[in-house]
Amino acid sequence: MHQRDAIKLGESMDRLAVVAAWWESQYFSEVEQAALALAEEITQLPVPQHKSWNTGVLSDEQMSAISWLAIVMNGWNRIAIQSHYPVAP
């Protein structure tokens, strides 16, 4: 869907084909490379070092609620970190 939209808006197939390896390509400007690097930095997740914590102690509803809270909190934290938002002591 997004590829079709990008093509309709004038994006080239060459650039779309190499966007997954943008850092190895010469198709992207310095500004585009910076934007792609930032997007990857914000969305990259660490490799889990443990198995799932759900050993039957939490219900599906609890797992869902905790997951969503963590996602929202991480989202706001990532915004604060990337924008260098000063956090009061």
CSV table of N, CA and C in Angstrom, one decimal:
chain,number,residue,atom,x,y,z
A,1,MET,N,0.8,-1.2,0.0
A,1,MET,CA,0.0,0.0,0.0
A,1,MET,C,0.9,1.3,0.0
A,2,HIS,N,1.9,1.3,0.9
A,2,HIS,CA,2.7,2.5,1.0
A,2,HIS,C,3.6,2.6,-0.2
A,3,GLN,N,4.0,1.5,-0.8
A,3,GLN,CA,4.9,1.6,-2.0
A,3,GLN,C,4.1,2.1,-3.1
A,4,ARG,N,2.9,1.7,-3.3
A,4,ARG,CA,2.0,2.2,-4.4
A,4,ARG,C,1.8,3.7,-4.2
A,5,ASP,N,1.5,4.1,-3.0
A,5,ASP,CA,1.3,5.6,-2.7
A,5,ASP,C,2.6,6.3,-3.0
A,6,ALA,N,3.8,5.8,-2.6
A,6,ALA,CA,5.0,6.5,-2.9
A,6,ALA,C,5.3,6.6,-4.4
A,7,ILE,N,5.0,5.6,-5.1
A,7,ILE,CA,5.2,5.6,-6.6
A,7,ILE,C,4.3,6.7,-7.2
A,8,LYS,N,3.0,6.7,-6.8
A,8,LYS,CA,2.1,7.7,-7.3
A,8,LYS,C,2.6,9.1,-7.0
A,9,LEU,N,3.3,9.3,-5.9
A,9,LEU,CA,3.8,10.6,-5.5
A,9,LEU,C,5.1,10.9,-6.1
A,10,GLY,N,5.6,10.0,-7.0
A,10,GLY,CA,6.9,10.3,-7.7
A,10,GLY,C,8.1,9.6,-7.2
A,11,GLU,N,8.0,8.8,-6.2
A,11,GLU,CA,9.2,8.1,-5.7
A,11,GLU,C,9.6,7.0,-6.8
A,12,SER,N,10.9,6.8,-6.9
A,12,SER,CA,11.5,5.9,-7.8
A,12,SER,C,11.5,4.5,-7.3
A,13,MET,N,11.4,3.5,-8.1
A,13,MET,CA,11.4,2.1,-7.7
A,13,MET,C,12.8,1.7,-7.2
A,14,ASP,N,13.9,2.4,-7.8
A,14,ASP,CA,15.2,2.1,-7.4
A,14,ASP,C,15.4,2.5,-5.9
A,15,ARG,N,14.9,3.6,-5.5
A,15,ARG,CA,15.1,4.0,-4.1
A,15,ARG,C,14.3,3.1,-3.2
A,16,LEU,N,13.1,2.8,-3.6
A,16,LEU,CA,12.2,1.9,-2.8
A,16,LEU,C,12.8,0.6,-2.6
A,17,ALA,N,13.5,0.1,-3.7
A,17,ALA,CA,14.1,-1.2,-3.6
A,17,ALA,C,15.3,-1.3,-2.6
A,18,VAL,N,16.0,-0.2,-2.4
A,18,VAL,CA,17.2,-0.2,-1.5
A,18,VAL,C,16.9,0.5,-0.2
A,19,VAL,N,15.7,0.9,0.1
A,19,VAL,CA,15.5,1.6,1.4
A,19,VAL,C,15.8,0.8,2.6
A,20,ALA,N,15.6,-0.5,2.5
A,20,ALA,CA,16.0,-1.4,3.6
A,20,ALA,C,17.5,-1.5,3.9
A,21,ALA,N,18.3,-1.1,3.0
A,21,ALA,CA,19.7,-1.0,3.2
A,21,ALA,C,20.2,0.4,2.8
A,22,TRP,N,19.5,1.4,3.2
A,22,TRP,CA,19.7,2.7,2.8
A,22,TRP,C,21.2,3.2,3.1
A,23,TRP,N,21.8,2.7,4.2
A,23,TRP,CA,23.1,3.1,4.6
A,23,TRP,C,24.2,2.6,3.6
A,24,GLU,N,23.9,1.6,2.8
A,24,GLU,CA,24.8,1.1,1.8
A,24,GLU,C,24.6,1.7,0.4
A,25,SER,N,23.6,2.6,0.3
A,25,SER,CA,23.2,3.1,-1.0
A,25,SER,C,23.7,4.6,-1.1
A,26,GLN,N,23.7,5.0,-2.3
A,26,GLN,CA,24.0,6.4,-2.6
A,26,GLN,C,22.8,7.2,-3.1
A,27,TYR,N,21.6,6.6,-2.9
A,27,TYR,CA,20.4,7.1,-3.4
A,27,TYR,C,19.8,8.2,-2.5
A,28,PHE,N,20.2,8.3,-1.3
A,28,PHE,CA,19.6,9.1,-0.3
A,28,PHE,C,20.5,10.3,0.1
A,29,SER,N,19.9,11.5,0.2
A,29,SER,CA,20.6,12.7,0.5
A,29,SER,C,21.0,12.6,2.0
A,30,GLU,N,21.9,13.6,2.4
A,30,GLU,CA,22.3,13.6,3.8
A,30,GLU,C,21.2,13.8,4.7
A,31,VAL,N,20.2,14.6,4.3
A,31,VAL,CA,19.0,14.8,5.2
A,31,VAL,C,18.2,13.6,5.3
A,32,GLU,N,18.0,12.9,4.1
A,32,GLU,CA,17.2,11.6,4.1
A,32,GLU,C,17.9,10.6,5.0
A,33,GLN,N,19.3,10.5,4.9
A,33,GLN,CA,20.0,9.5,5.7
A,33,GLN,C,19.9,9.8,7.1
A,34,ALA,N,19.9,11.1,7.5
A,34,ALA,CA,19.8,11.5,8.9
A,34,ALA,C,18.4,11.1,9.4
A,35,ALA,N,17.4,11.3,8.6
A,35,ALA,CA,16.0,11.0,9.0
A,35,ALA,C,15.8,9.5,9.1
A,36,LEU,N,16.4,8.7,8.2
A,36,LEU,CA,16.3,7.2,8.2
A,36,LEU,C,17.1,6.7,9.5
A,37,ALA,N,18.2,7.3,9.7
A,37,ALA,CA,19.0,6.9,10.9
A,37,ALA,C,18.2,7.1,12.2
A,38,LEU,N,17.6,8.3,12.3
A,38,LEU,CA,16.9,8.7,13.5
A,38,LEU,C,15.7,7.7,13.7
A,39,ALA,N,15.0,7.5,12.6
A,39,ALA,CA,13.8,6.6,12.6
A,39,ALA,C,14.2,5.2,13.1
A,40,GLU,N,15.3,4.7,12.6
A,40,GLU,CA,15.8,3.4,13.1
A,40,GLU,C,16.3,3.4,14.5
A,41,GLU,N,16.9,4.5,14.9
A,41,GLU,CA,17.4,4.6,16.3
A,41,GLU,C,16.2,4.6,17.3
A,42,ILE,N,15.1,5.3,16.9
A,42,ILE,CA,13.9,5.4,17.8
A,42,ILE,C,13.2,4.0,17.8
A,43,THR,N,13.1,3.3,16.7
A,43,THR,CA,12.3,2.1,16.6
A,43,THR,C,13.1,0.8,16.9
A,44,GLN,N,14.4,0.8,17.0
A,44,GLN,CA,15.1,-0.4,17.2
A,44,GLN,C,14.9,-0.9,18.6
A,45,LEU,N,14.6,-2.2,18.7
A,45,LEU,CA,14.4,-2.8,20.0
A,45,LEU,C,15.5,-3.6,20.4
A,46,PRO,N,15.8,-3.7,21.7
A,46,PRO,CA,16.9,-4.6,22.2
A,46,PRO,C,16.6,-6.0,22.0
A,47,VAL,N,17.6,-6.9,21.9
A,47,VAL,CA,17.3,-8.3,21.8
A,47,VAL,C,16.9,-8.8,23.2
A,48,PRO,N,15.8,-9.5,23.4
A,48,PRO,CA,15.4,-10.0,24.7
A,48,PRO,C,16.4,-10.9,25.3
A,49,GLN,N,16.7,-10.8,26.6
A,49,GLN,CA,17.7,-11.6,27.2
A,49,GLN,C,17.0,-12.7,28.1
A,50,HIS,N,15.7,-12.7,28.0
A,50,HIS,CA,15.0,-13.7,28.9
A,50,HIS,C,13.8,-14.2,28.1
A,51,LYS,N,13.2,-15.3,28.6
A,51,LYS,CA,12.0,-15.8,28.0
A,51,LYS,C,10.8,-15.0,28.6
A,52,SER,N,9.6,-15.2,28.0
A,52,SER,CA,8.4,-14.5,28.4
A,52,SER,C,8.3,-14.6,29.9
A,53,TRP,N,7.9,-13.4,30.5
A,53,TRP,CA,7.6,-13.3,31.9
A,53,TRP,C,6.3,-13.9,32.3
A,54,ASN,N,5.4,-14.1,31.3
A,54,ASN,CA,4.1,-14.6,31.6
A,54,ASN,C,4.1,-16.1,31.9
A,55,THR,N,4.1,-16.5,33.1
A,55,THR,CA,4.1,-17.9,33.5
A,55,THR,C,2.7,-18.3,34.0
A,56,GLY,N,1.7,-17.6,33.6
A,56,GLY,CA,0.4,-18.0,34.0
A,56,GLY,C,-0.1,-17.2,35.2
A,57,VAL,N,0.7,-16.3,35.7
A,57,VAL,CA,0.4,-15.5,36.9
A,57,VAL,C,-0.5,-14.3,36.4
A,58,LEU,N,-0.3,-13.8,35.3
A,58,LEU,CA,-1.1,-12.7,34.8
A,58,LEU,C,-2.1,-13.1,33.8
A,59,SER,N,-3.3,-12.5,33.9
A,59,SER,CA,-4.4,-12.9,32.9
A,59,SER,C,-4.0,-12.2,31.6
A,60,ASP,N,-4.8,-12.6,30.5
A,60,ASP,CA,-4.6,-12.0,29.2
A,60,ASP,C,-4.9,-10.5,29.3
A,61,GLU,N,-5.9,-10.1,30.1
A,61,GLU,CA,-6.2,-8.7,30.2
A,61,GLU,C,-5.1,-8.0,30.9
A,62,GLN,N,-4.5,-8.5,31.9
A,62,GLN,CA,-3.4,-7.9,32.6
A,62,GLN,C,-2.2,-7.8,31.7
A,63,MET,N,-1.9,-8.8,31.0
A,63,MET,CA,-0.8,-8.8,30.0
A,63,MET,C,-1.0,-7.7,29.0
A,64,SER,N,-2.2,-7.6,28.5
A,64,SER,CA,-2.5,-6.5,27.5
A,64,SER,C,-2.4,-5.1,28.1
A,65,ALA,N,-2.9,-4.9,29.3
A,65,ALA,CA,-2.9,-3.6,29.9
A,65,ALA,C,-1.4,-3.2,30.2
A,66,ILE,N,-0.7,-4.1,30.8
A,66,ILE,CA,0.7,-3.8,31.1
A,66,ILE,C,1.5,-3.5,29.8
A,67,SER,N,1.3,-4.3,28.8
A,67,SER,CA,2.0,-4.1,27.5
A,67,SER,C,1.7,-2.7,26.9
A,68,TRP,N,0.4,-2.4,26.9
A,68,TRP,CA,0.0,-1.1,26.4
A,68,TRP,C,0.6,0.1,27.2
A,69,LEU,N,0.6,-0.1,28.6
A,69,LEU,CA,1.2,1.0,29.4
A,69,LEU,C,2.7,1.1,29.1
A,70,ALA,N,3.4,0.0,29.0
A,70,ALA,CA,4.8,0.0,28.7
A,70,ALA,C,5.1,0.7,27.3
A,71,ILE,N,4.2,0.3,26.3
A,71,ILE,CA,4.4,0.9,25.0
A,71,ILE,C,4.2,2.4,25.0
A,72,VAL,N,3.2,2.9,25.7
A,72,VAL,CA,2.9,4.3,25.8
A,72,VAL,C,4.0,5.0,26.5
A,73,MET,N,4.4,4.5,27.7
A,73,MET,CA,5.5,5.1,28.5
A,73,MET,C,6.8,5.1,27.7
A,74,ASN,N,7.1,4.0,27.0
A,74,ASN,CA,8.3,4.0,26.1
A,74,ASN,C,8.2,5.0,25.0
A,75,GLY,N,7.1,5.2,24.5
A,75,GLY,CA,6.9,6.2,23.4
A,75,GLY,C,7.2,7.6,23.9
A,76,TRP,N,6.6,7.9,25.0
A,76,TRP,CA,6.9,9.3,25.6
A,76,TRP,C,8.3,9.4,26.0
A,77,ASN,N,8.9,8.4,26.6
A,77,ASN,CA,10.3,8.4,27.0
A,77,ASN,C,11.2,8.6,25.7
A,78,ARG,N,10.9,7.9,24.7
A,78,ARG,CA,11.7,8.1,23.4
A,78,ARG,C,11.6,9.5,22.9
A,79,ILE,N,10.4,10.1,22.9
A,79,ILE,CA,10.2,11.5,22.5
A,79,ILE,C,11.0,12.4,23.3
A,80,ALA,N,11.0,12.2,24.7
A,80,ALA,CA,11.7,13.1,25.6
A,80,ALA,C,13.2,12.9,25.3
A,81,ILE,N,13.7,11.7,25.2
A,81,ILE,CA,15.2,11.5,25.0
A,81,ILE,C,15.6,12.1,23.6
A,82,GLN,N,14.9,11.9,22.6
A,82,GLN,CA,15.3,12.4,21.3
A,82,GLN,C,15.2,13.9,21.2
A,83,SER,N,14.2,14.5,21.9
A,83,SER,CA,14.1,15.9,21.9
A,83,SER,C,14.9,16.6,22.9
A,84,HIS,N,15.6,15.9,23.7
A,84,HIS,CA,16.4,16.4,24.8
A,84,HIS,C,15.6,17.2,25.8
A,85,TYR,N,14.4,16.7,26.1
A,85,TYR,CA,13.5,17.4,27.0
A,85,TYR,C,14.0,17.4,28.4
A,86,PRO,N,14.2,18.5,29.0
A,86,PRO,CA,14.7,18.5,30.4
A,86,PRO,C,13.8,17.9,31.4
A,87,VAL,N,14.2,17.0,32.1
A,87,VAL,CA,13.4,16.3,33.1
A,87,VAL,C,13.8,16.9,34.5
A,88,ALA,N,12.8,17.4,35.2
A,88,ALA,CA,13.0,18.0,36.5
A,88,ALA,C,13.5,17.0,37.5
A,89,PRO,N,14.4,17.3,38.4
A,89,PRO,CA,14.9,16.3,39.3
A,89,PRO,C,13.9,16.0,40.4
